[in-house]
PDB file of C-alpha atoms in Angstrom:
ATOM      1  CA  MET A 799     -36.381  -0.571  -1.625  1.00 40.00           C
ATOM      2  CA  SER A 800     -37.192   3.562  -1.388  1.00 41.00           C
ATOM      3  CA  ALA A 801     -36.072   5.282  -4.651  1.00 41.00           C
ATOM      4  CA  VAL A 802     -34.521   8.384  -5.158  1.00 40.00           C
ATOM      5  CA  ASN A 803     -36.598  11.524  -5.501  1.00 42.00           C
ATOM      6  CA  ASP A 804     -34.710  13.093  -8.117  1.00 41.00           C
ATOM      7  CA  THR A 805     -37.005  16.154  -7.132  1.00 39.00           C
ATOM      8  CA  ASN A 806     -35.047  16.943  -4.400  1.00 41.00           C
ATOM      9  CA  PHE A 807     -31.568  16.164  -4.799  1.00 43.00           C
ATOM     10  CA  ASN A 808     -29.545  17.578  -2.261  1.00 41.00           C
ATOM     11  CA  SER A 809     -31.291  15.489   0.602  1.00 47.00           C
ATOM     12  CA  ALA A 810     -31.392  12.582  -1.399  1.00 78.00           C
ATOM     13  CA  VAL A 811     -28.992   9.664  -0.329  1.00 86.00           C
ATOM     14  CA  PHE A 812     -27.328   6.594  -1.534  1.00 90.00           C
ATOM     15  CA  LEU A 813     -27.542   3.620   0.394  1.00 91.00           C
ATOM     16  CA  LEU A 814     -23.756   1.606   0.604  1.00 91.00           C
ATOM     17  CA  THR A 815     -23.523  -2.229   0.601  1.00 88.00           C
ATOM     18  CA  GLY A 816     -21.004  -3.972   3.031  1.00 87.00           C
ATOM     19  CA  ILE A 817     -20.898  -7.997   2.324  1.00 87.00           C
ATOM     20  CA  PRO A 818     -24.416  -8.960   2.624  1.00 84.00           C
ATOM     21  CA  GLY A 819     -25.579 -11.982   4.602  1.00 81.00           C
ATOM     22  CA  TYR A 820     -22.357 -11.746   7.006  1.00 85.00           C
ATOM     23  CA  GLU A 821     -24.385  -8.368   8.983  1.00 84.00           C
ATOM     24  CA  ASP A 822     -24.567 -10.339  12.250  1.00 88.00           C
ATOM     25  CA  VAL A 823     -20.651 -10.533  12.507  1.00 88.00           C
ATOM     26  CA  TYR A 824     -19.992  -7.033  10.984  1.00 89.00           C
ATOM     27  CA  LEU A 825     -18.217  -6.039  14.231  1.00 90.00           C
ATOM     28  CA  TRP A 826     -15.368  -9.432  14.047  1.00 92.00           C
ATOM     29  CA  ILE A 827     -14.957  -7.870   9.645  1.00 90.00           C
ATOM     30  CA  SER A 828     -14.148  -4.794  11.365  1.00 91.00           C
ATOM     31  CA  ILE A 829     -10.978  -5.801  13.177  1.00 92.00           C
ATOM     32  CA  PRO A 830      -8.942  -7.308  10.077  1.00 92.00           C
ATOM     33  CA  PHE A 831     -10.244  -3.982   8.015  1.00 92.00           C
ATOM     34  CA  CYS A 832      -9.014  -1.631  11.424  1.00 94.00           C
ATOM     35  CA  LEU A 833      -5.514  -3.003  11.178  1.00 94.00           C
ATOM     36  CA  MET A 834      -4.829  -2.927   7.473  1.00 92.00           C
ATOM     37  CA  TYR A 835      -5.991   0.360   7.733  1.00 94.00           C
ATOM     38  CA  VAL A 836      -3.744   1.081  10.758  1.00 94.00           C
ATOM     39  CA  ILE A 837      -0.837  -0.731   9.139  1.00 93.00           C
ATOM     40  CA  SER A 838      -1.198   1.175   5.777  1.00 94.00           C
ATOM     41  CA  ILE A 839      -1.135   4.588   7.611  1.00 94.00           C
ATOM     42  CA  VAL A 840       1.648   4.050  10.052  1.00 93.00           C
ATOM     43  CA  GLY A 841       3.659   1.607   7.405  1.00 91.00           C
ATOM     44  CA  ASN A 842       3.336   4.785   4.649  1.00 94.00           C
ATOM     45  CA  SER A 843       3.940   7.917   6.975  1.00 94.00           C
ATOM     46  CA  VAL A 844       6.864   6.011   8.278  1.00 92.00           C
ATOM     47  CA  ILE A 845       8.357   5.499   4.795  1.00 93.00           C
ATOM     48  CA  LEU A 846       7.709   9.534   4.487  1.00 93.00           C
ATOM     49  CA  PHE A 847       9.547  10.049   7.771  1.00 92.00           C
ATOM     50  CA  ILE A 848      12.904   8.117   7.170  1.00 91.00           C
ATOM     51  CA  ILE A 849      12.592   9.661   3.424  1.00 91.00           C
ATOM     52  CA  LYS A 850      12.448  12.949   4.847  1.00 91.00           C
ATOM     53  CA  ILE A 851      15.255  13.232   7.559  1.00 89.00           C
ATOM     54  CA  ASP A 852      17.324  10.907   5.796  1.00 86.00           C
ATOM     55  CA  PRO A 853      19.672  13.535   3.361  1.00 88.00           C
ATOM     56  CA  SER A 854      21.022   9.930   1.825  1.00 85.00           C
ATOM     57  CA  LEU A 855      17.504   9.086   0.897  1.00 86.00           C
ATOM     58  CA  HIS A 856      17.032  12.186  -1.638  1.00 88.00           C
ATOM     59  CA  GLU A 857      17.747  10.413  -4.496  1.00 89.00           C
ATOM     60  CA  PRO A 858      15.311   9.653  -7.314  1.00 91.00           C
ATOM     61  CA  MET A 859      13.977   6.358  -6.670  1.00 90.00           C
ATOM     62  CA  TYR A 860      13.184   7.078  -3.130  1.00 92.00           C
ATOM     63  CA  ILE A 861      11.448  10.295  -4.000  1.00 93.00           C
ATOM     64  CA  PHE A 862       9.492   8.181  -6.682  1.00 94.00           C
ATOM     65  CA  LEU A 863       9.137   6.134  -3.478  1.00 93.00           C
ATOM     66  CA  SER A 864       7.577   9.132  -1.439  1.00 94.00           C
ATOM     67  CA  MET A 865       4.869  10.031  -3.736  1.00 95.00           C
ATOM     68  CA  LEU A 866       3.516   6.453  -3.563  1.00 94.00           C
ATOM     69  CA  ALA A 867       3.342   6.317  -0.299  1.00 94.00           C
ATOM     70  CA  LEU A 868       1.739   9.681  -0.011  1.00 95.00           C
ATOM     71  CA  THR A 869      -1.019   8.411  -2.502  1.00 95.00           C
ATOM     72  CA  ASP A 870      -1.483   5.687  -1.074  1.00 94.00           C
ATOM     73  CA  LEU A 871      -1.865   7.464   2.676  1.00 94.00           C
ATOM     74  CA  GLY A 872      -4.634   9.605   0.382  1.00 94.00           C
ATOM     75  CA  LEU A 873      -6.306   6.552  -0.778  1.00 93.00           C
ATOM     76  CA  SER A 874      -6.928   4.885   2.817  1.00 92.00           C
ATOM     77  CA  ILE A 875      -8.016   8.327   3.913  1.00 93.00           C
ATOM     78  CA  ALA A 876     -10.338   8.746   1.437  1.00 93.00           C
ATOM     79  CA  THR A 877     -11.961   5.436   1.883  1.00 92.00           C
ATOM     80  CA  ILE A 878     -11.746   4.739   5.672  1.00 91.00           C
ATOM     81  CA  PRO A 879     -14.770   6.785   6.272  1.00 89.00           C
ATOM     82  CA  THR A 880     -17.223   4.531   4.732  1.00 92.00           C
ATOM     83  CA  ILE A 881     -16.210   1.437   4.863  1.00 93.00           C
ATOM     84  CA  LEU A 882     -15.504   1.420   8.808  1.00 91.00           C
ATOM     85  CA  GLY A 883     -18.453   2.969   8.948  1.00 91.00           C
ATOM     86  CA  ILE A 884     -20.275  -0.064   7.705  1.00 93.00           C
ATOM     87  CA  PHE A 885     -18.351  -2.406   9.838  1.00 91.00           C
ATOM     88  CA  LEU A 886     -18.652  -0.338  12.856  1.00 90.00           C
ATOM     89  CA  PHE A 887     -21.614   1.656  13.010  1.00 89.00           C
ATOM     90  CA  ASN A 888     -23.894   0.124  10.002  1.00 86.00           C
ATOM     91  CA  ALA A 889     -24.049   3.663   8.779  1.00 88.00           C
ATOM     92  CA  ARG A 890     -24.920   3.064   5.027  1.00 89.00           C
ATOM     93  CA  GLU A 891     -26.185   6.855   3.836  1.00 91.00           C
ATOM     94  CA  ILE A 892     -23.759   8.757   2.376  1.00 91.00           C
ATOM     95  CA  SER A 893     -25.095  11.907   0.646  1.00 90.00           C
ATOM     96  CA  PHE A 894     -24.754  12.255  -3.690  1.00 89.00           C
ATOM     97  CA  ASP A 895     -22.038  15.404  -3.038  1.00 90.00           C
ATOM     98  CA  ALA A 896     -20.759  13.191  -0.018  1.00 92.00           C
ATOM     99  CA  CYS A 897     -20.428  10.347  -2.604  1.00 93.00           C
ATOM    100  CA  PHE A 898     -19.043  12.417  -5.723  1.00 94.00           C
ATOM    101  CA  ALA A 899     -16.216  13.496  -3.791  1.00 94.00           C
ATOM    102  CA  GLN A 900     -15.270  10.564  -2.631  1.00 95.00           C
ATOM    103  CA  LEU A 901     -15.757   9.004  -6.256  1.00 94.00           C
ATOM    104  CA  PHE A 902     -13.338  12.093  -7.253  1.00 95.00           C
ATOM    105  CA  PHE A 903     -10.885  11.738  -4.769  1.00 95.00           C
ATOM    106  CA  ILE A 904     -10.707   7.711  -5.306  1.00 94.00           C
ATOM    107  CA  HIS A 905     -10.217   7.867  -9.103  1.00 93.00           C
ATOM    108  CA  SER A 906      -7.748  10.480  -9.136  1.00 95.00           C
ATOM    109  CA  LEU A 907      -5.594   8.789  -6.689  1.00 95.00           C
ATOM    110  CA  GLN A 908      -5.730   5.948  -8.582  1.00 93.00           C
ATOM    111  CA  CYS A 909      -4.467   7.589 -12.073  1.00 94.00           C
ATOM    112  CA  ILE A 910      -1.578   9.409  -9.887  1.00 95.00           C
ATOM    113  CA  GLU A 911      -0.595   6.145  -8.332  1.00 94.00           C
ATOM    114  CA  SER A 912      -0.495   4.940 -11.988  1.00 94.00           C
ATOM    115  CA  SER A 913       1.525   7.680 -12.975  1.00 95.00           C
ATOM    116  CA  VAL A 914       4.290   7.215 -10.169  1.00 95.00           C
ATOM    117  CA  LEU A 915       4.773   3.327 -11.126  1.00 95.00           C
ATOM    118  CA  LEU A 916       5.158   5.002 -14.569  1.00 95.00           C
ATOM    119  CA  LEU A 917       7.682   7.439 -13.684  1.00 95.00           C
ATOM    120  CA  MET A 918       9.425   4.793 -11.081  1.00 94.00           C
ATOM    121  CA  ALA A 919       9.807   2.373 -14.219  1.00 93.00           C
ATOM    122  CA  PHE A 920      11.028   5.193 -15.823  1.00 94.00           C
ATOM    123  CA  ASP A 921      13.486   5.514 -13.185  1.00 93.00           C
ATOM    124  CA  ARG A 922      14.800   2.102 -13.339  1.00 91.00           C
ATOM    125  CA  TYR A 923      15.165   1.986 -17.305  1.00 92.00           C
ATOM    126  CA  VAL A 924      17.221   5.200 -16.654  1.00 92.00           C
ATOM    127  CA  ALA A 925      19.528   3.867 -13.798  1.00 89.00           C
ATOM    128  CA  ILE A 926      19.827   0.455 -15.899  1.00 87.00           C
ATOM    129  CA  CYS A 927      20.232   1.832 -19.611  1.00 86.00           C
ATOM    130  CA  ASN A 928      21.909   4.859 -19.297  1.00 87.00           C
ATOM    131  CA  PRO A 929      23.890   4.586 -15.974  1.00 86.00           C
ATOM    132  CA  LEU A 930      26.362   7.494 -16.703  1.00 87.00           C
ATOM    133  CA  ARG A 931      23.357  10.230 -17.799  1.00 90.00           C
ATOM    134  CA  TYR A 932      21.337   9.081 -14.559  1.00 90.00           C
ATOM    135  CA  ALA A 933      21.869  12.014 -12.051  1.00 89.00           C
ATOM    136  CA  SER A 934      21.616  14.649 -15.400  1.00 90.00           C
ATOM    137  CA  ILE A 935      18.084  13.351 -16.621  1.00 92.00           C
ATOM    138  CA  LEU A 936      16.846  12.587 -13.261  1.00 92.00           C
ATOM    139  CA  THR A 937      17.449  15.926 -11.574  1.00 92.00           C
ATOM    140  CA  LEU A 938      15.427  17.316  -8.305  1.00 92.00           C
ATOM    141  CA  PRO A 939      13.431  19.997 -10.588  1.00 93.00           C
ATOM    142  CA  ARG A 940      12.613  17.518 -12.966  1.00 94.00           C
ATOM    143  CA  ILE A 941      11.632  15.255 -10.766  1.00 95.00           C
ATOM    144  CA  ALA A 942       9.113  17.895  -9.124  1.00 94.00           C
ATOM    145  CA  LYS A 943       7.860  18.752 -12.837  1.00 95.00           C
ATOM    146  CA  MET A 944       7.161  15.229 -13.242  1.00 95.00           C
ATOM    147  CA  GLY A 945       5.058  14.663  -9.902  1.00 94.00           C
ATOM    148  CA  LEU A 946       2.927  17.736 -10.717  1.00 96.00           C
ATOM    149  CA  VAL A 947       2.049  16.473 -14.346  1.00 95.00           C
ATOM    150  CA  CYS A 948       1.044  13.333 -12.609  1.00 94.00           C
ATOM    151  CA  VAL A 949      -1.285  15.559 -10.202  1.00 95.00           C
ATOM    152  CA  LEU A 950      -2.469  17.734 -13.339  1.00 95.00           C
ATOM    153  CA  ARG A 951      -2.751  14.544 -15.318  1.00 94.00           C
ATOM    154  CA  GLY A 952      -4.806  12.466 -13.145  1.00 93.00           C
ATOM    155  CA  VAL A 953      -7.419  15.501 -11.589  1.00 94.00           C
ATOM    156  CA  THR A 954      -7.554  16.799 -15.096  1.00 94.00           C
ATOM    157  CA  VAL A 955      -8.840  13.492 -16.451  1.00 94.00           C
ATOM    158  CA  ILE A 956     -11.364  12.488 -13.708  1.00 94.00           C
ATOM    159  CA  ILE A 957     -12.880  16.154 -12.646  1.00 94.00           C
ATOM    160  CA  PRO A 958     -15.111  15.048 -15.355  1.00 93.00           C
ATOM    161  CA  LEU A 959     -16.988  12.193 -14.075  1.00 92.00           C
ATOM    162  CA  PRO A 960     -18.631  13.570 -10.896  1.00 92.00           C
ATOM    163  CA  LEU A 961     -19.487  16.565 -12.762  1.00 91.00           C
ATOM    164  CA  LEU A 962     -21.310  14.140 -15.426  1.00 89.00           C
ATOM    165  CA  LEU A 963     -22.881  11.965 -12.614  1.00 90.00           C
ATOM    166  CA  LYS A 964     -24.515  15.142 -10.810  1.00 88.00           C
ATOM    167  CA  ARG A 965     -26.942  15.966 -14.098  1.00 86.00           C
ATOM    168  CA  PHE A 966     -28.288  12.844 -13.892  1.00 85.00           C
ATOM    169  CA  ARG A 967     -31.742  11.984 -12.815  1.00 82.00           C
ATOM    170  CA  TYR A 968     -31.426   9.375  -9.980  1.00 81.00           C
ATOM    171  CA  CYS A 969     -35.166   7.977 -10.105  1.00 75.00           C
ATOM    172  CA  GLN A 970     -34.502   4.107  -9.303  1.00 66.00           C
ATOM    173  CA  ALA A 971     -32.774   2.194  -6.552  1.00 77.00           C
ATOM    174  CA  ASN A 972     -30.143   3.356  -4.819  1.00 84.00           C
ATOM    175  CA  VAL A 973     -28.222   0.990  -3.160  1.00 88.00           C
ATOM    176  CA  LEU A 974     -24.697   0.905  -4.607  1.00 88.00           C
ATOM    177  CA  SER A 975     -22.751  -2.369  -4.442  1.00 83.00           C
ATOM    178  CA  HIS A 976     -19.770  -1.424  -2.748  1.00 85.00           C
ATOM    179  CA  SER A 977     -18.559   0.180   0.653  1.00 90.00           C
ATOM    180  CA  TYR A 978     -17.613   3.370  -1.220  1.00 92.00           C
ATOM    181  CA  CYS A 979     -18.169   5.333  -4.553  1.00 91.00           C
ATOM    182  CA  LEU A 980     -17.340   4.309  -7.991  1.00 88.00           C
ATOM    183  CA  HIS A 981     -17.984   5.749 -11.091  1.00 88.00           C
ATOM    184  CA  GLN A 982     -19.368   2.643 -12.599  1.00 83.00           C
ATOM    185  CA  ASP A 983     -21.438   1.776  -9.678  1.00 85.00           C
ATOM    186  CA  ILE A 984     -22.845   5.024  -9.919  1.00 89.00           C
ATOM    187  CA  MET A 985     -23.577   5.726 -13.448  1.00 87.00           C
ATOM    188  CA  LYS A 986     -25.604   2.325 -13.563  1.00 84.00           C
ATOM    189  CA  LEU A 987     -28.079   3.573 -11.223  1.00 86.00           C
ATOM    190  CA  ALA A 988     -29.310   6.791 -12.963  1.00 84.00           C
ATOM    191  CA  CYS A 989     -32.739   6.547 -15.371  1.00 83.00           C
ATOM    192  CA  SER A 990     -31.339   8.817 -18.012  1.00 80.00           C
ATOM    193  CA  ASP A 991     -28.718   8.003 -20.720  1.00 81.00           C
ATOM    194  CA  ILE A 992     -25.367   7.348 -19.821  1.00 83.00           C
ATOM    195  CA  THR A 993     -23.454   6.498 -23.250  1.00 86.00           C
ATOM    196  CA  VAL A 994     -21.604   9.767 -22.459  1.00 88.00           C
ATOM    197  CA  ASN A 995     -20.349   8.463 -19.067  1.00 86.00           C
ATOM    198  CA  SER A 996     -19.720   5.145 -20.482  1.00 86.00           C
ATOM    199  CA  ILE A 997     -17.595   5.384 -23.181  1.00 89.00           C
ATOM    200  CA  TYR A 998     -15.704   8.918 -21.428  1.00 91.00           C
ATOM    201  CA  GLY A 999     -15.000   6.216 -18.195  1.00 86.00           C
ATOM    202  CA  LEU A1000     -13.824   3.735 -20.545  1.00 84.00           C
ATOM    203  CA  SER A1001     -11.638   5.582 -22.435  1.00 89.00           C
ATOM    204  CA  GLY A1002     -10.320   7.206 -19.433  1.00 88.00           C
ATOM    205  CA  SER A1003      -9.187   3.944 -18.264  1.00 85.00           C
ATOM    206  CA  LEU A1004      -7.271   3.189 -21.394  1.00 86.00           C
ATOM    207  CA  LEU A1005      -5.904   7.063 -20.954  1.00 88.00           C
ATOM    208  CA  ILE A1006      -4.452   6.664 -17.589  1.00 90.00           C
ATOM    209  CA  MET A1007      -4.099   2.738 -16.793  1.00 87.00           C
ATOM    210  CA  GLY A1008      -4.026   1.369 -20.256  1.00 88.00           C
ATOM    211  CA  LEU A1009      -1.329   3.234 -21.758  1.00 92.00           C
ATOM    212  CA  ASP A1010       0.842   3.586 -18.601  1.00 93.00           C
ATOM    213  CA  SER A1011       0.430  -0.493 -18.110  1.00 92.00           C
ATOM    214  CA  LEU A1012       1.991  -0.376 -21.677  1.00 94.00           C
ATOM    215  CA  LEU A1013       4.617   1.588 -21.517  1.00 94.00           C
ATOM    216  CA  ILE A1014       5.982  -0.010 -17.844  1.00 94.00           C
ATOM    217  CA  PHE A1015       5.423  -3.087 -19.788  1.00 93.00           C
ATOM    218  CA  LEU A1016       8.109  -1.620 -22.872  1.00 94.00           C
ATOM    219  CA  SER A1017      10.350  -0.379 -19.824  1.00 93.00           C
ATOM    220  CA  TYR A1018      10.986  -3.691 -18.615  1.00 91.00           C
ATOM    221  CA  VAL A1019      11.623  -5.256 -22.114  1.00 91.00           C
ATOM    222  CA  MET A1020      14.292  -2.288 -22.887  1.00 91.00           C
ATOM    223  CA  ILE A1021      15.528  -3.016 -19.953  1.00 89.00           C
ATOM    224  CA  LEU A1022      16.096  -7.073 -20.230  1.00 87.00           C
ATOM    225  CA  LYS A1023      17.390  -6.379 -23.341  1.00 87.00           C
ATOM    226  CA  THR A1024      20.051  -3.975 -22.471  1.00 85.00           C
ATOM    227  CA  VAL A1025      21.290  -6.194 -19.065  1.00 83.00           C
ATOM    228  CA  LEU A1026      21.093  -9.354 -21.516  1.00 80.00           C
ATOM    229  CA  SER A1027      23.149  -7.452 -23.929  1.00 80.00           C
ATOM    230  CA  VAL A1028      25.792  -6.402 -22.234  1.00 70.00           C
ATOM    231  CA  ALA A1029      25.741  -8.139 -18.455  1.00 61.00           C
ATOM    232  CA  SER A1030      27.042 -11.367 -17.374  1.00 69.00           C
ATOM    233  CA  PRO A1031      24.622 -13.443 -15.975  1.00 72.00           C
ATOM    234  CA  ALA A1032      25.696 -12.108 -12.167  1.00 72.00           C
ATOM    235  CA  GLU A1033      25.217  -8.853 -12.849  1.00 72.00           C
ATOM    236  CA  CYS A1034      22.314  -9.284 -14.963  1.00 74.00           C
ATOM    237  CA  LEU A1035      20.560 -10.845 -12.136  1.00 75.00           C
ATOM    238  CA  ARG A1036      21.839  -7.770  -9.709  1.00 76.00           C
ATOM    239  CA  ALA A1037      20.201  -5.406 -12.139  1.00 73.00           C
ATOM    240  CA  LEU A1038      16.801  -7.167 -12.057  1.00 74.00           C
ATOM    241  CA  ASN A1039      16.941  -7.357  -8.351  1.00 78.00           C
ATOM    242  CA  THR A1040      17.107  -3.980  -8.112  1.00 76.00           C
ATOM    243  CA  CYS A1041      13.854  -4.263 -10.466  1.00 83.00           C
ATOM    244  CA  VAL A1042      11.530  -6.465  -7.936  1.00 85.00           C
ATOM    245  CA  SER A1043       9.933  -4.158  -5.946  1.00 86.00           C
ATOM    246  CA  HIS A1044       8.542  -2.048  -8.536  1.00 87.00           C
ATOM    247  CA  LEU A1045       7.405  -4.955 -10.323  1.00 89.00           C
ATOM    248  CA  CYS A1046       5.435  -6.623  -7.409  1.00 89.00           C
ATOM    249  CA  VAL A1047       3.819  -3.714  -6.529  1.00 90.00           C
ATOM    250  CA  VAL A1048       2.820  -2.918 -10.178  1.00 91.00           C
ATOM    251  CA  LEU A1049       1.546  -6.237 -10.131  1.00 89.00           C
ATOM    252  CA  LEU A1050      -0.526  -5.524  -7.200  1.00 88.00           C
ATOM    253  CA  PHE A1051      -2.063  -2.178  -8.341  1.00 91.00           C
ATOM    254  CA  TYR A1052      -3.090  -3.176 -11.999  1.00 90.00           C
ATOM    255  CA  THR A1053      -4.138  -6.755 -11.162  1.00 87.00           C
ATOM    256  CA  PRO A1054      -7.087  -6.395  -9.215  1.00 84.00           C
ATOM    257  CA  GLU A1055      -7.757  -2.840 -10.947  1.00 79.00           C
ATOM    258  CA  ILE A1056      -7.864  -4.265 -13.992  1.00 78.00           C
ATOM    259  CA  SER A1057      -9.876  -7.517 -12.528  1.00 79.00           C
ATOM    260  CA  LEU A1058     -12.711  -5.097 -11.274  1.00 73.00           C
ATOM    261  CA  THR A1059     -12.965  -2.951 -14.491  1.00 71.00           C
ATOM    262  CA  VAL A1060     -13.445  -6.209 -16.488  1.00 74.00           C
ATOM    263  CA  ILE A1061     -16.101  -7.296 -14.071  1.00 73.00           C
ATOM    264  CA  HIS A1062     -18.027  -4.102 -13.836  1.00 64.00           C
ATOM    265  CA  ARG A1063     -18.413  -3.651 -17.327  1.00 64.00           C
ATOM    266  CA  PHE A1064     -18.883  -7.054 -18.791  1.00 65.00           C
ATOM    267  CA  GLY A1065     -18.892  -9.548 -16.082  1.00 59.00           C
ATOM    268  CA  ASN A1066     -22.870  -9.050 -14.891  1.00 61.00           C
ATOM    269  CA  SER A1067     -23.084 -12.722 -14.187  1.00 60.00           C
ATOM    270  CA  SER A1068     -20.273 -12.792 -12.246  1.00 62.00           C
ATOM    271  CA  SER A1069     -20.715 -13.818  -8.206  1.00 70.00           C
ATOM    272  CA  HIS A1070     -21.606 -10.384  -6.640  1.00 74.00           C
ATOM    273  CA  LEU A1071     -19.645 -11.987  -3.432  1.00 78.00           C
ATOM    274  CA  LEU A1072     -16.380 -11.771  -5.908  1.00 78.00           C
ATOM    275  CA  GLN A1073     -17.173  -8.314  -7.031  1.00 78.00           C
ATOM    276  CA  ILE A1074     -17.328  -6.970  -3.476  1.00 83.00           C
ATOM    277  CA  LEU A1075     -13.861  -8.803  -2.076  1.00 84.00           C
ATOM    278  CA  LEU A1076     -12.012  -7.836  -5.428  1.00 83.00           C
ATOM    279  CA  SER A1077     -13.272  -4.250  -4.819  1.00 83.00           C
ATOM    280  CA  TYR A1078     -11.711  -4.693  -0.986  1.00 89.00           C
ATOM    281  CA  VAL A1079      -8.521  -5.975  -2.887  1.00 87.00           C
ATOM    282  CA  TYR A1080      -8.388  -3.407  -5.098  1.00 84.00           C
ATOM    283  CA  LEU A1081      -8.102  -0.835  -2.496  1.00 88.00           C
ATOM    284  CA  LEU A1082      -6.439  -1.982   0.583  1.00 90.00           C
ATOM    285  CA  VAL A1083      -4.022  -4.014  -0.649  1.00 90.00           C
ATOM    286  CA  PRO A1084      -1.713  -1.947  -2.826  1.00 90.00           C
ATOM    287  CA  PRO A1085      -1.296   0.878   0.126  1.00 92.00           C
ATOM    288  CA  LEU A1086      -0.955  -2.084   2.491  1.00 90.00           C
ATOM    289  CA  MET A1087       2.074  -4.064   0.827  1.00 89.00           C
ATOM    290  CA  ASN A1088       3.445  -1.095  -1.049  1.00 89.00           C
ATOM    291  CA  PRO A1089       5.837  -0.156   2.269  1.00 88.00           C
ATOM    292  CA  VAL A1090       6.410  -3.746   3.379  1.00 87.00           C
ATOM    293  CA  VAL A1091       7.742  -5.104  -0.086  1.00 88.00           C
ATOM    294  CA  TYR A1092       9.888  -1.897  -0.196  1.00 87.00           C
ATOM    295  CA  SER A1093      10.572  -2.230   3.168  1.00 82.00           C
ATOM    296  CA  MET A1094      11.589  -5.884   2.782  1.00 80.00           C
ATOM    297  CA  LYS A1095      13.364  -5.426  -0.730  1.00 78.00           C
ATOM    298  CA  SER A1096      15.583  -2.179  -0.146  1.00 79.00           C
ATOM    299  CA  LYS A1097      18.226  -2.740   2.198  1.00 79.00           C
ATOM    300  CA  HIS A1098      19.394   0.957   2.411  1.00 81.00           C
ATOM    301  CA  LEU A1099      15.831   1.965   3.142  1.00 84.00           C
ATOM    302  CA  ARG A1100      15.155  -1.152   5.832  1.00 83.00           C
ATOM    303  CA  ALA A1101      18.428  -0.271   7.388  1.00 82.00           C
ATOM    304  CA  ARG A1102      17.546   3.205   7.822  1.00 84.00           C
ATOM    305  CA  ILE A1103      13.981   2.235   9.631  1.00 82.00           C
ATOM    306  CA  ILE A1104      15.894  -0.044  11.916  1.00 82.00           C
ATOM    307  CA  ARG A1105      18.230   2.561  12.617  1.00 82.00           C
ATOM    308  CA  VAL A1106      15.929   5.143  13.662  1.00 77.00           C
ATOM    309  CA  PHE A1107      13.411   2.582  15.855  1.00 75.00           C
ATOM    310  CA  VAL A1108      16.587   1.051  17.485  1.00 73.00           C
ATOM    311  CA  LYS A1109      17.425   4.611  19.091  1.00 60.00           C
TER     312      LYS A1109
END
């Protein structure tokens, strides 16, 4: 494989990787990917549209859901060009700048989604543990400020990553492991000292994903403690049923995220095919399944969707 010429940085390219060994059936593989993208984009767009037009859904829980849907739309749009480009047109080349831009959007949107999931856990905590103050705590201005903090937090933590990567020389192999650009993948190709990137990337993951997942876990511990202490078994099940959708979405998001991070950093001996398949699950499944989960579990939202499409 030809090396990247570090003296010609602006014209250098990375080579993306699809699924090695299955090049002959890329066109067939593109069909489920296209379907997943269509379902993700349509599903999240419908969620946003229904919440926007129905005043009865202008409540904190559904506003947080619209934030989640908007983030999932952004993730789908950020990965469509390279993933479908490979499977439909075998377009493997991506310029350094385009790769760094995609990396920034993917990682920052992942951080924003993690923060939104934390806000949704806080919403469930207040609704169950302090219902009388729910409306006074989660006001619209306060929710707007929370959303702004989520965006600023994700952007601030992630923006140093492409800046740090851009100062490296890439004079070795230029083949990436996935169909899109990730920080862990790119920094391994540098022929410079990547200690700072490695430490900062791990610290950022712990600060965002680690802290958020811990706080979500603690919020559910407190929710469980509250409902078990004050509610009858039937009321307990009814209260916990309002959390099922959020719990499913949390598991869909964090399980592949943590697994892929561990494999990238500590699982060099793991199957390359496993890494590739997990990387697709990591980015494609949450935007695909989140609107499905909430549409199935929320009777109020499902009724509004049915009413709009029946009309």
